[in-house]
């Protein structure tokens, strides 16, 4: 596993252009535009139903956009463009793109019948062409990084919620992704376990990993995020430097949301 290098602060790794998403007659995303630079940490805030998780899932094409474009490192995600028309990629092509995009969900989604080492090492063997020995060596390093050294033989039911989520982060990192997406990674945890997961995410941020985090953890957003994006009803209401948005929001809707969160 290669160490994370410090990326150039200027080049965008994610560009979302006029992203719309509807479920039937319900329009969930109403034209999202967002650019994220390499090494940047962006936190998406907003009430339930504002479209944050849907937008995150569009970035790796777990949800199909109704219209718009998302580019990761200059590559159109999920589609090829021919003659001005978008054509959806095959599952095989999409799998290649997703190797570069790590995602951590609210629920840990570990394979219950596999121990932590196998959960982490399996995808690099199947999708990155690593030998079993190489993948296991990397997996042990990642377990150490997420403070689970020595727990490689533990099955998910033998781990606390916080430990399972840290193993899920290690599994996503095993693919050596260009960016990490976190969809409310602490919302399913008991309050006393939240800190250990946020601690791993702080470590990742300090190592220069590009991250988009859907979260309600305002302290984490203030301390770790470069930017905060506040969404409501499928649009970006306000965005800017984290402390600026959180401490001096300009929009009334942002102010009302943050008052309720304190």
Short mmCIF file of N, CA, C and O in Angstrom, two decimals, residues 55-174:
data_model
loop_
_atom_site.label_atom_id
_atom_site.label_comp_id
_atom_site.label_asym_id
_atom_site.label_seq_id
_atom_site.Cartn_x
_atom_site.Cartn_y
_atom_site.Cartn_z
N UNK A 55 -26.76 12.76 -3.27
CA UNK A 55 -25.67 13.35 -4.05
C UNK A 55 -24.39 12.54 -3.88
O UNK A 55 -23.68 12.26 -4.85
N UNK A 56 -24.09 12.13 -2.64
CA UNK A 56 -22.88 11.35 -2.38
C UNK A 56 -22.91 10.06 -3.20
O UNK A 56 -21.91 9.66 -3.79
N UNK A 57 -24.07 9.41 -3.25
CA UNK A 57 -24.20 8.14 -3.98
C UNK A 57 -24.12 8.34 -5.49
O UNK A 57 -23.75 7.42 -6.22
N UNK A 58 -24.44 9.54 -5.96
CA UNK A 58 -24.29 9.84 -7.39
C UNK A 58 -22.81 9.92 -7.77
O UNK A 58 -22.45 9.64 -8.93
N UNK A 59 -21.95 10.32 -6.83
CA UNK A 59 -20.54 10.50 -7.15
C UNK A 59 -19.89 9.20 -7.60
O UNK A 59 -19.03 9.20 -8.48
N UNK A 60 -20.32 8.05 -7.01
CA UNK A 60 -19.76 6.78 -7.49
C UNK A 60 -20.81 5.95 -8.24
O UNK A 60 -20.66 4.75 -8.42
N UNK A 61 -21.87 6.65 -8.69
CA UNK A 61 -22.88 6.05 -9.57
C UNK A 61 -23.66 4.92 -8.89
O UNK A 61 -24.18 4.03 -9.56
N UNK A 62 -23.74 4.96 -7.56
CA UNK A 62 -24.68 4.06 -6.88
C UNK A 62 -26.11 4.52 -7.15
O UNK A 62 -27.05 3.73 -7.09
N UNK A 63 -26.27 5.82 -7.37
CA UNK A 63 -27.53 6.37 -7.88
C UNK A 63 -27.25 6.97 -9.26
O UNK A 63 -26.24 7.66 -9.43
N UNK A 64 -28.15 6.73 -10.20
CA UNK A 64 -28.01 7.33 -11.53
C UNK A 64 -28.56 8.76 -11.50
O UNK A 64 -29.69 8.96 -11.06
N UNK A 65 -27.79 9.70 -11.97
CA UNK A 65 -28.28 11.07 -12.11
C UNK A 65 -29.40 11.10 -13.14
O UNK A 65 -29.38 10.35 -14.11
N UNK A 66 -30.36 12.00 -12.93
CA UNK A 66 -31.37 12.24 -13.96
C UNK A 66 -30.77 13.09 -15.08
O UNK A 66 -31.03 12.87 -16.26
N UNK A 67 -29.95 14.06 -14.69
CA UNK A 67 -29.19 14.86 -15.66
C UNK A 67 -28.00 15.50 -14.96
O UNK A 67 -27.94 15.54 -13.72
N UNK A 68 -27.08 16.00 -15.77
CA UNK A 68 -25.87 16.61 -15.22
C UNK A 68 -24.66 15.74 -15.48
O UNK A 68 -24.73 14.72 -16.17
N UNK A 69 -23.54 16.14 -14.88
CA UNK A 69 -22.29 15.40 -15.06
C UNK A 69 -21.51 15.42 -13.75
O UNK A 69 -21.49 16.44 -13.07
N UNK A 70 -20.84 14.32 -13.47
CA UNK A 70 -19.88 14.27 -12.36
C UNK A 70 -18.57 13.72 -12.91
O UNK A 70 -18.55 12.66 -13.55
N UNK A 71 -17.50 14.46 -12.68
CA UNK A 71 -16.17 14.02 -13.11
C UNK A 71 -15.30 13.81 -11.89
O UNK A 71 -15.31 14.63 -10.95
N UNK A 72 -14.56 12.71 -11.88
CA UNK A 72 -13.57 12.44 -10.84
C UNK A 72 -12.22 12.34 -11.51
O UNK A 72 -12.02 11.51 -12.41
N UNK A 73 -11.33 13.23 -11.11
CA UNK A 73 -9.99 13.30 -11.71
C UNK A 73 -10.09 13.45 -13.24
O UNK A 73 -9.33 12.84 -13.99
N UNK A 74 -11.06 14.24 -13.69
CA UNK A 74 -11.21 14.52 -15.11
C UNK A 74 -11.99 13.49 -15.90
O UNK A 74 -12.27 13.70 -17.08
N UNK A 75 -12.37 12.38 -15.24
CA UNK A 75 -13.10 11.31 -15.94
C UNK A 75 -14.59 11.39 -15.61
O UNK A 75 -14.98 11.45 -14.43
N UNK A 76 -15.43 11.34 -16.63
CA UNK A 76 -16.87 11.29 -16.44
C UNK A 76 -17.23 9.98 -15.74
O UNK A 76 -16.81 8.91 -16.16
N UNK A 77 -18.00 10.08 -14.66
CA UNK A 77 -18.32 8.90 -13.86
C UNK A 77 -19.64 8.28 -14.34
O UNK A 77 -20.66 8.96 -14.46
N UNK A 78 -19.59 6.97 -14.63
CA UNK A 78 -20.79 6.23 -14.95
C UNK A 78 -21.23 6.27 -16.40
O UNK A 78 -22.09 5.50 -16.81
N UNK A 79 -20.64 7.18 -17.17
CA UNK A 79 -21.11 7.36 -18.55
C UNK A 79 -19.93 7.59 -19.50
O UNK A 79 -18.88 8.06 -19.09
N UNK A 80 -20.17 7.31 -20.75
CA UNK A 80 -19.30 7.76 -21.83
C UNK A 80 -20.11 8.72 -22.68
O UNK A 80 -21.31 8.54 -22.87
N UNK A 81 -19.44 9.76 -23.17
CA UNK A 81 -20.13 10.75 -23.99
C UNK A 81 -19.79 10.52 -25.46
O UNK A 81 -18.62 10.49 -25.84
N UNK A 82 -20.83 10.32 -26.28
CA UNK A 82 -20.64 10.15 -27.72
C UNK A 82 -21.63 11.05 -28.45
O UNK A 82 -22.84 10.94 -28.23
N UNK A 83 -21.10 11.94 -29.27
CA UNK A 83 -21.96 12.82 -30.05
C UNK A 83 -22.86 13.69 -29.20
O UNK A 83 -24.01 13.95 -29.57
N UNK A 84 -22.34 14.10 -28.03
CA UNK A 84 -23.13 14.95 -27.14
C UNK A 84 -24.16 14.22 -26.31
O UNK A 84 -24.92 14.83 -25.56
N UNK A 85 -24.22 12.88 -26.43
CA UNK A 85 -25.17 12.07 -25.67
C UNK A 85 -24.42 11.20 -24.68
O UNK A 85 -23.37 10.64 -25.00
N UNK A 86 -24.98 11.05 -23.47
CA UNK A 86 -24.37 10.20 -22.45
C UNK A 86 -24.88 8.78 -22.59
O UNK A 86 -26.10 8.55 -22.68
N UNK A 87 -23.97 7.82 -22.57
CA UNK A 87 -24.31 6.40 -22.62
C UNK A 87 -23.75 5.73 -21.37
O UNK A 87 -22.55 5.86 -21.09
N UNK A 88 -24.61 5.02 -20.64
CA UNK A 88 -24.17 4.43 -19.37
C UNK A 88 -23.13 3.34 -19.60
O UNK A 88 -23.22 2.56 -20.55
N UNK A 89 -22.14 3.33 -18.74
CA UNK A 89 -21.07 2.34 -18.83
C UNK A 89 -21.58 0.95 -18.45
O UNK A 89 -22.59 0.80 -17.75
N UNK A 90 -20.84 -0.06 -18.87
CA UNK A 90 -21.12 -1.43 -18.43
C UNK A 90 -20.71 -1.56 -16.96
O UNK A 90 -19.94 -0.76 -16.44
N UNK A 91 -21.24 -2.59 -16.34
CA UNK A 91 -20.88 -2.84 -14.94
C UNK A 91 -19.40 -3.04 -14.75
O UNK A 91 -18.82 -2.60 -13.75
N UNK A 92 -18.75 -3.68 -15.73
CA UNK A 92 -17.31 -3.93 -15.63
C UNK A 92 -16.52 -2.62 -15.69
O UNK A 92 -15.58 -2.42 -14.92
N UNK A 93 -16.92 -1.73 -16.62
CA UNK A 93 -16.24 -0.43 -16.72
C UNK A 93 -16.43 0.39 -15.45
O UNK A 93 -15.52 1.05 -14.96
N UNK A 94 -17.65 0.34 -14.92
CA UNK A 94 -17.96 1.10 -13.72
C UNK A 94 -17.16 0.59 -12.52
O UNK A 94 -16.70 1.37 -11.69
N UNK A 95 -16.99 -0.73 -12.45
CA UNK A 95 -16.22 -1.32 -11.35
C UNK A 95 -14.78 -0.79 -11.36
O UNK A 95 -14.19 -0.56 -10.29
N UNK A 96 -14.22 -0.59 -12.54
CA UNK A 96 -12.86 -0.03 -12.65
C UNK A 96 -12.83 1.38 -12.08
O UNK A 96 -11.92 1.76 -11.33
N UNK A 97 -13.84 2.19 -12.41
CA UNK A 97 -13.89 3.56 -11.88
C UNK A 97 -14.05 3.56 -10.36
O UNK A 97 -13.43 4.37 -9.67
N UNK A 98 -14.89 2.67 -9.86
CA UNK A 98 -15.18 2.67 -8.42
C UNK A 98 -13.97 2.26 -7.58
O UNK A 98 -13.95 2.52 -6.37
N UNK A 99 -12.99 1.63 -8.21
CA UNK A 99 -11.78 1.26 -7.45
C UNK A 99 -11.12 2.49 -6.84
O UNK A 99 -10.46 2.40 -5.83
N UNK A 100 -11.27 3.64 -7.50
CA UNK A 100 -10.61 4.86 -7.05
C UNK A 100 -11.44 5.65 -6.04
O UNK A 100 -11.00 6.70 -5.57
N UNK A 101 -12.66 5.17 -5.75
CA UNK A 101 -13.57 5.93 -4.89
C UNK A 101 -13.97 5.05 -3.72
O UNK A 101 -14.77 4.12 -3.87
N UNK A 102 -13.41 5.33 -2.55
CA UNK A 102 -13.78 4.57 -1.36
C UNK A 102 -15.05 5.12 -0.75
O UNK A 102 -15.27 6.34 -0.75
N UNK A 103 -15.92 4.24 -0.25
CA UNK A 103 -17.16 4.72 0.38
C UNK A 103 -17.42 3.98 1.67
O UNK A 103 -17.28 2.75 1.74
N UNK A 104 -17.81 4.75 2.69
CA UNK A 104 -18.15 4.19 3.99
C UNK A 104 -19.58 4.61 4.31
O UNK A 104 -19.92 5.80 4.25
N UNK A 105 -20.41 3.63 4.63
CA UNK A 105 -21.84 3.85 4.80
C UNK A 105 -22.21 4.01 6.28
O UNK A 105 -21.40 3.77 7.17
N UNK A 106 -23.49 4.37 6.51
CA UNK A 106 -23.99 4.46 7.89
C UNK A 106 -23.87 3.11 8.58
O UNK A 106 -23.40 3.01 9.71
N UNK A 107 -24.37 2.08 7.90
CA UNK A 107 -24.24 0.72 8.40
C UNK A 107 -22.95 0.14 7.84
O UNK A 107 -22.56 0.42 6.72
N UNK A 108 -22.31 -0.72 8.58
CA UNK A 108 -20.92 -1.05 8.31
C UNK A 108 -20.75 -1.95 7.10
O UNK A 108 -19.71 -1.95 6.45
N UNK A 109 -21.79 -2.76 6.80
CA UNK A 109 -21.78 -3.58 5.59
C UNK A 109 -20.58 -4.52 5.50
O UNK A 109 -20.13 -4.84 4.40
N UNK A 110 -20.05 -4.95 6.63
CA UNK A 110 -19.00 -5.97 6.60
C UNK A 110 -19.64 -7.33 6.30
O UNK A 110 -20.82 -7.56 6.62
N UNK A 111 -18.87 -8.21 5.69
CA UNK A 111 -19.38 -9.56 5.43
C UNK A 111 -19.34 -10.35 6.75
O UNK A 111 -18.26 -10.59 7.30
N UNK A 112 -20.53 -10.76 7.21
CA UNK A 112 -20.64 -11.37 8.54
C UNK A 112 -19.88 -12.69 8.65
O UNK A 112 -19.43 -13.06 9.74
N UNK A 113 -19.72 -13.40 7.52
CA UNK A 113 -19.10 -14.72 7.56
C UNK A 113 -17.58 -14.66 7.38
O UNK A 113 -16.92 -15.70 7.31
N UNK A 114 -17.02 -13.45 7.32
CA UNK A 114 -15.57 -13.30 7.14
C UNK A 114 -14.97 -12.51 8.30
O UNK A 114 -15.59 -11.57 8.80
N UNK A 115 -13.74 -12.89 8.68
CA UNK A 115 -13.07 -12.12 9.73
C UNK A 115 -12.59 -10.79 9.15
O UNK A 115 -12.69 -10.53 7.95
N UNK A 116 -12.10 -9.92 10.03
CA UNK A 116 -11.73 -8.56 9.62
C UNK A 116 -10.65 -8.57 8.54
O UNK A 116 -10.74 -7.81 7.56
N UNK A 117 -9.65 -9.43 8.69
CA UNK A 117 -8.57 -9.49 7.69
C UNK A 117 -9.10 -9.85 6.30
O UNK A 117 -8.70 -9.26 5.30
N UNK A 118 -10.00 -10.82 6.26
CA UNK A 118 -10.56 -11.25 4.97
C UNK A 118 -11.45 -10.16 4.39
O UNK A 118 -11.42 -9.89 3.19
N UNK A 119 -12.25 -9.51 5.24
CA UNK A 119 -13.09 -8.40 4.78
C UNK A 119 -12.25 -7.33 4.08
O UNK A 119 -12.66 -6.77 3.06
N UNK A 120 -11.08 -7.05 4.64
CA UNK A 120 -10.23 -5.96 4.12
C UNK A 120 -9.41 -6.40 2.92
O UNK A 120 -9.21 -5.63 1.97
N UNK A 121 -8.97 -7.66 2.90
CA UNK A 121 -8.00 -8.10 1.88
C UNK A 121 -8.65 -8.65 0.62
O UNK A 121 -8.00 -8.75 -0.42
N UNK A 122 -9.92 -8.99 0.67
CA UNK A 122 -10.54 -9.70 -0.45
C UNK A 122 -10.61 -8.83 -1.72
O UNK A 122 -10.24 -9.28 -2.81
N UNK A 123 -11.08 -7.58 -1.60
CA UNK A 123 -11.26 -6.74 -2.80
C UNK A 123 -9.94 -6.45 -3.52
O UNK A 123 -9.89 -6.51 -4.75
N UNK A 124 -8.85 -6.14 -2.80
CA UNK A 124 -7.58 -5.92 -3.51
C UNK A 124 -7.08 -7.14 -4.27
O UNK A 124 -6.45 -7.01 -5.32
N UNK A 125 -7.38 -8.33 -3.78
CA UNK A 125 -6.99 -9.56 -4.50
C UNK A 125 -7.81 -9.68 -5.79
O UNK A 125 -7.28 -9.93 -6.86
N UNK A 126 -9.13 -9.43 -5.67
CA UNK A 126 -10.02 -9.61 -6.81
C UNK A 126 -9.91 -8.46 -7.82
O UNK A 126 -10.01 -8.68 -9.02
N UNK A 127 -9.70 -7.24 -7.32
CA UNK A 127 -9.83 -6.06 -8.19
C UNK A 127 -8.53 -5.30 -8.45
O UNK A 127 -8.47 -4.49 -9.36
N UNK A 128 -7.51 -5.51 -7.61
CA UNK A 128 -6.24 -4.82 -7.84
C UNK A 128 -5.13 -5.77 -8.24
O UNK A 128 -4.00 -5.34 -8.51
N UNK A 129 -5.44 -7.06 -8.26
CA UNK A 129 -4.45 -8.04 -8.71
C UNK A 129 -3.36 -8.33 -7.70
O UNK A 129 -2.30 -8.85 -8.07
N UNK A 130 -3.59 -8.01 -6.42
CA UNK A 130 -2.58 -8.32 -5.41
C UNK A 130 -2.59 -9.81 -5.10
O UNK A 130 -3.63 -10.48 -5.21
N UNK A 131 -1.44 -10.32 -4.71
CA UNK A 131 -1.40 -11.69 -4.20
C UNK A 131 -2.03 -11.70 -2.81
O UNK A 131 -2.17 -10.65 -2.17
N UNK A 132 -2.37 -12.89 -2.36
CA UNK A 132 -2.98 -12.99 -1.03
C UNK A 132 -2.01 -12.46 0.04
O UNK A 132 -2.42 -11.75 0.96
N UNK A 133 -0.74 -12.78 -0.11
CA UNK A 133 0.25 -12.33 0.88
C UNK A 133 0.36 -10.80 0.90
O UNK A 133 0.41 -10.18 1.97
N UNK A 134 0.40 -10.19 -0.30
CA UNK A 134 0.47 -8.72 -0.38
C UNK A 134 -0.76 -8.08 0.24
O UNK A 134 -0.66 -7.11 1.01
N UNK A 135 -1.94 -8.63 -0.08
CA UNK A 135 -3.19 -8.06 0.42
C UNK A 135 -3.28 -8.20 1.95
O UNK A 135 -3.74 -7.27 2.64
N UNK A 136 -2.82 -9.33 2.48
CA UNK A 136 -2.85 -9.53 3.93
C UNK A 136 -1.87 -8.60 4.64
O UNK A 136 -2.15 -8.07 5.71
N UNK A 137 -0.71 -8.39 4.02
CA UNK A 137 0.27 -7.45 4.60
C UNK A 137 -0.33 -6.05 4.67
O UNK A 137 -0.24 -5.37 5.70
N UNK A 138 -0.95 -5.61 3.57
CA UNK A 138 -1.60 -4.30 3.55
C UNK A 138 -2.72 -4.24 4.57
O UNK A 138 -2.89 -3.23 5.27
N UNK A 139 -3.52 -5.31 4.66
CA UNK A 139 -4.66 -5.32 5.58
C UNK A 139 -4.20 -5.17 7.03
O UNK A 139 -4.82 -4.46 7.82
N UNK A 140 -3.09 -5.82 7.38
CA UNK A 140 -2.57 -5.71 8.74
C UNK A 140 -2.10 -4.28 9.04
O UNK A 140 -2.31 -3.75 10.13
N UNK A 141 -1.47 -3.64 8.03
CA UNK A 141 -1.05 -2.24 8.20
C UNK A 141 -2.26 -1.33 8.41
O UNK A 141 -2.25 -0.43 9.25
N UNK A 142 -3.32 -1.61 7.63
CA UNK A 142 -4.53 -0.79 7.75
C UNK A 142 -5.22 -1.01 9.09
O UNK A 142 -5.72 -0.07 9.69
N UNK A 143 -5.25 -2.25 9.57
CA UNK A 143 -5.82 -2.51 10.89
C UNK A 143 -5.07 -1.74 11.97
O UNK A 143 -5.67 -1.18 12.89
N UNK A 144 -3.76 -1.68 11.83
CA UNK A 144 -2.96 -0.90 12.79
C UNK A 144 -3.31 0.58 12.69
O UNK A 144 -3.46 1.27 13.69
N UNK A 145 -3.47 1.07 11.45
CA UNK A 145 -3.77 2.48 11.25
C UNK A 145 -5.10 2.89 11.87
O UNK A 145 -5.27 4.00 12.37
N UNK A 146 -6.09 1.97 11.83
CA UNK A 146 -7.41 2.29 12.40
C UNK A 146 -7.54 1.77 13.84
O UNK A 146 -8.64 1.61 14.36
N UNK A 147 -6.38 1.51 14.47
CA UNK A 147 -6.34 1.10 15.88
C UNK A 147 -7.06 -0.23 16.14
O UNK A 147 -7.75 -0.39 17.16
N UNK A 148 -6.90 -1.16 15.21
CA UNK A 148 -7.47 -2.50 15.40
C UNK A 148 -6.38 -3.58 15.27
O UNK A 148 -6.67 -4.71 14.88
N UNK A 149 -5.16 -3.21 15.59
CA UNK A 149 -4.06 -4.16 15.49
C UNK A 149 -4.36 -5.38 16.37
O UNK A 149 -4.82 -5.25 17.50
N UNK A 150 -4.16 -6.56 15.79
CA UNK A 150 -4.39 -7.79 16.55
C UNK A 150 -5.83 -8.28 16.51
O UNK A 150 -6.14 -9.33 17.07
N UNK A 151 -6.72 -7.55 15.82
CA UNK A 151 -8.12 -7.98 15.76
C UNK A 151 -8.49 -8.55 14.39
O UNK A 151 -9.66 -8.69 14.05
N UNK A 152 -7.48 -8.89 13.59
CA UNK A 152 -7.72 -9.39 12.25
C UNK A 152 -8.54 -10.66 12.18
O UNK A 152 -9.24 -10.91 11.20
N UNK A 153 -8.46 -11.51 13.23
CA UNK A 153 -9.19 -12.77 13.21
C UNK A 153 -10.58 -12.65 13.81
O UNK A 153 -11.31 -13.64 13.93
N UNK A 154 -10.98 -11.42 14.20
CA UNK A 154 -12.30 -11.22 14.79
C UNK A 154 -13.36 -11.09 13.70
O UNK A 154 -13.14 -10.46 12.66
N UNK A 155 -14.51 -11.71 13.94
CA UNK A 155 -15.64 -11.59 13.03
C UNK A 155 -16.46 -10.36 13.44
O UNK A 155 -16.37 -9.89 14.58
N UNK A 156 -17.26 -9.81 12.51
CA UNK A 156 -18.02 -8.59 12.83
C UNK A 156 -18.81 -8.68 14.13
O UNK A 156 -18.84 -7.70 14.90
N UNK A 157 -19.42 -9.84 14.42
CA UNK A 157 -20.24 -9.93 15.64
C UNK A 157 -19.38 -9.84 16.91
O UNK A 157 -19.90 -9.57 18.00
N UNK A 158 -18.07 -10.03 16.77
CA UNK A 158 -17.17 -9.94 17.92
C UNK A 158 -16.61 -8.53 18.11
O UNK A 158 -15.83 -8.29 19.03
N UNK A 159 -16.99 -7.60 17.22
CA UNK A 159 -16.49 -6.22 17.28
C UNK A 159 -17.61 -5.28 17.68
O UNK A 159 -18.78 -5.50 17.34
N UNK A 160 -17.26 -4.21 18.40
CA UNK A 160 -18.24 -3.17 18.72
C UNK A 160 -18.61 -2.43 17.44
O UNK A 160 -17.95 -2.56 16.40
N UNK A 161 -19.65 -1.62 17.51
CA UNK A 161 -20.05 -0.82 16.34
C UNK A 161 -18.92 0.07 15.86
O UNK A 161 -18.66 0.18 14.65
N UNK A 162 -18.22 0.70 16.79
CA UNK A 162 -17.11 1.57 16.42
C UNK A 162 -15.98 0.80 15.76
O UNK A 162 -15.37 1.28 14.79
N UNK A 163 -15.71 -0.39 16.28
CA UNK A 163 -14.66 -1.22 15.68
C UNK A 163 -15.07 -1.70 14.29
O UNK A 163 -14.25 -1.73 13.37
N UNK A 164 -16.35 -2.06 14.12
CA UNK A 164 -16.82 -2.48 12.79
C UNK A 164 -16.70 -1.33 11.78
O UNK A 164 -16.29 -1.54 10.64
N UNK A 165 -17.03 -0.12 12.22
CA UNK A 165 -16.95 1.01 11.29
C UNK A 165 -15.49 1.31 10.94
O UNK A 165 -15.18 1.66 9.81
N UNK A 166 -14.59 1.17 11.91
CA UNK A 166 -13.17 1.38 11.60
C UNK A 166 -12.65 0.31 10.65
O UNK A 166 -11.84 0.57 9.76
N UNK A 167 -13.14 -0.94 10.81
CA UNK A 167 -12.77 -2.00 9.87
C UNK A 167 -13.33 -1.69 8.47
O UNK A 167 -12.67 -1.95 7.46
N UNK A 168 -14.52 -1.10 8.43
CA UNK A 168 -15.12 -0.71 7.14
C UNK A 168 -14.29 0.39 6.47
O UNK A 168 -14.13 0.39 5.24
N UNK A 169 -13.76 1.31 7.25
CA UNK A 169 -12.88 2.35 6.70
C UNK A 169 -11.61 1.71 6.14
O UNK A 169 -11.16 2.03 5.04
N UNK A 170 -11.05 0.77 6.91
CA UNK A 170 -9.84 0.07 6.44
C UNK A 170 -10.12 -0.68 5.14
O UNK A 170 -9.29 -0.69 4.23
N UNK A 171 -11.30 -1.30 5.04
CA UNK A 171 -11.65 -2.03 3.82
C UNK A 171 -11.71 -1.09 2.62
O UNK A 171 -11.23 -1.42 1.53
N UNK A 172 -12.29 0.11 2.81
CA UNK A 172 -12.35 1.08 1.71
C UNK A 172 -10.95 1.56 1.33
O UNK A 172 -10.63 1.72 0.15
N UNK A 173 -10.09 1.75 2.32
CA UNK A 173 -8.73 2.23 2.06
C UNK A 173 -7.86 1.18 1.38
O UNK A 173 -6.87 1.52 0.72
N UNK A 174 -8.22 -0.08 1.52
CA UNK A 174 -7.42 -1.16 0.94
C UNK A 174 -7.34 -1.07 -0.57
O UNK A 174 -6.41 -1.61 -1.19
#
